[in-house]
Amino acid sequence: MLENVLVVNAEGPETRVGVIQGGVLWEYFLESKRDRGIVGNIYRGRVTRVLPGMQAAFVDLGPTVERAAFLYVADVLGAADERKLFNGADADGDDAPEGTAARIARSRKRAAERKIEDLLKPNQQVLVQIVKDPIGLKGARVTGYLSLPGRYSVFMPAVDHVGVSRRISSESERRRLKKLVREMRGKSGGFIVRTAAEGASDGEIRDDLAFLLRLWAEIGRREKAMKGPGLVYADLDLVLRTVRDLLSEDTKSIFIDDREQYERVRKFTSAFLPSATERIKLYSGRQPIFDHYGIEAELRTALSRRVELKSGGSLVIDQGEALTAIDVNTGSFVGKTDLEETVTKNNLEACKEVARQLRLRNIGGIIVIDFVDMDKDSNRKKVWDALQTALASDRSRCNLTKISELGLVEMTRKRTRESLHQLLTETCPACDGRGVVKSTTTVANEVLREIRRLGNLVEADVIQVECAPRVADLIRKFDREYIDELEKKFHKKVDITGVKGYKPDHYKVMGRGSGGSSSKGRSRQGRSQRKRNGGKKKATDTTPAQRGD
């Protein structure tokens, strides 16, 4: 495992964290100080709608959360006898803190076979935890199986289960940790022991467990004091979550550029992780901290479609709403011996970069990787094994299929928060997110067809055209003869004006008369549109969305 460095930029309106491994940026986290993420927060919610057809319910989380949250039937905390469904879960745990109990619940087939209408009713009060931030127009995803992550363990109040992270391989260490937890946990509730607990002293483990039990008691008191839906418990902010979840034995240093946050982290580690306190360092360089460590430059690359490989090959990453396609190309990499060896080496190099880009861009959902075709089964297996190894350190759950004969790997990666593109970009106002706009010639021809279409319908003396300056210049330069023909045909003047603020494919065609009246429309609106307008056509303001393009 490569040593990593955590770089925290907290001096501005945003808190940003970069995870550098082997001198390269592997992960990036962002949180606005005004608008923090809500994953891990616990709310007292009110059921607003129960949907038997979807076996789910919508839950109002109070005034601080704009959209209703989505609660699936397998995530509903059932009656006492139903909780026994989850008490016999595997003794091996998972190291990811978010939604640990929810994954156990969903892994049991009977949980999903229950009926949502038997478990929940409208206006019922429920205690739920956010497991997935709102993304786009979708509300947050919540679960009734709560989990409280600590430094060394995760407490699950509704699950009678003790597990240890699979990444702790020593059987003697696993037995020691299980024994400690069973002594501390009391009559109810379960724990997952995290990888960070390996080698920790008995006292450190006990302190962590005791803290989580006290926290759960406090959450219970807060909920009882509340009258309506609202926030019961907020998870730590990004800086402290970084220390809790990412600081490990492989972490060489944490550099922080804000003294206040530096003091907070030192105090936090002194209380919960004294051995790591000396690794917390205040950055005081003249350059901005992300510039000093080369993170800003890597973030710009992470937003581009093409990623260059050291050998000369490349990745082309196309992100859609539900599916991401990654195309592996050899590019200028020509190899030394034969084609099969060249292709295999290129694919092996691509495996590590694909794993890095998935984590850095936080790409989730369905992912299809198109490796360069390989003829030998042994080479396909070698590449697939390399991809699995590269993904092993990813904290988000990944599922892969075997490489097909076409060189395709289909995989899924759990999505819990917005991707880097969703965080840092917005839809292009010129192309409305399509990535292209119609050419100037195409738009010019559309304008001319619209003039021809409306010539007999316009009652005014002048047909007024407003369009982007480049379109107006093109029409005046190359289509003047056709405009003259239309003016003679309809006995009307055609006035073309270039408007600076117009998008490349946005235009208006309207009638302008001496009395100030205007009439105009599109032929596709047809007769019913003219009837609604009293026989007159309105001015057309065409954009790609309005035209159905």
mmCIF file of C-alpha atoms in Angstrom, residues 5 56 77 103 113 159 165 188 195 247 375 381 398 413 464 485:
data_model
loop_
_atom_site.group_PDB
_atom_site.id
_atom_site.type_symbol
_atom_site.label_atom_id
_atom_site.label_comp_id
_atom_site.label_asym_id
_atom_site.label_seq_id
_atom_site.Cartn_x
_atom_site.Cartn_y
_atom_site.Cartn_z
ATOM 1 C CA VAL A 5 -1.079 12.442 2.187
ATOM 2 C CA ALA A 56 -41.578 2.446 -0.941
ATOM 3 C CA LEU A 77 -37.345 -0.881 10.629
ATOM 4 C CA ARG A 103 -26.849 -3.367 3.518
ATOM 5 C CA GLU A 113 -40.829 -9.492 0.666
ATOM 6 C CA VAL A 159 -29.087 -5.185 14.596
ATOM 7 C CA SER A 165 -13.820 -6.045 8.825
ATOM 8 C CA SER A 188 -29.022 -4.717 22.377
ATOM 9 C CA THR A 195 -10.045 -1.982 9.738
ATOM 10 C CA LEU A 247 -6.592 8.641 8.556
ATOM 11 C CA ASP A 375 -7.174 -12.788 -28.632
ATOM 12 C CA LYS A 381 -7.887 -13.024 -17.384
ATOM 13 C CA CYS A 398 -17.921 -2.553 -6.923
ATOM 14 C CA ARG A 413 -20.116 1.065 -8.404
ATOM 15 C CA GLN A 464 -38.740 40.906 -38.429
ATOM 16 C CA GLU A 485 -37.431 36.620 -53.917
#
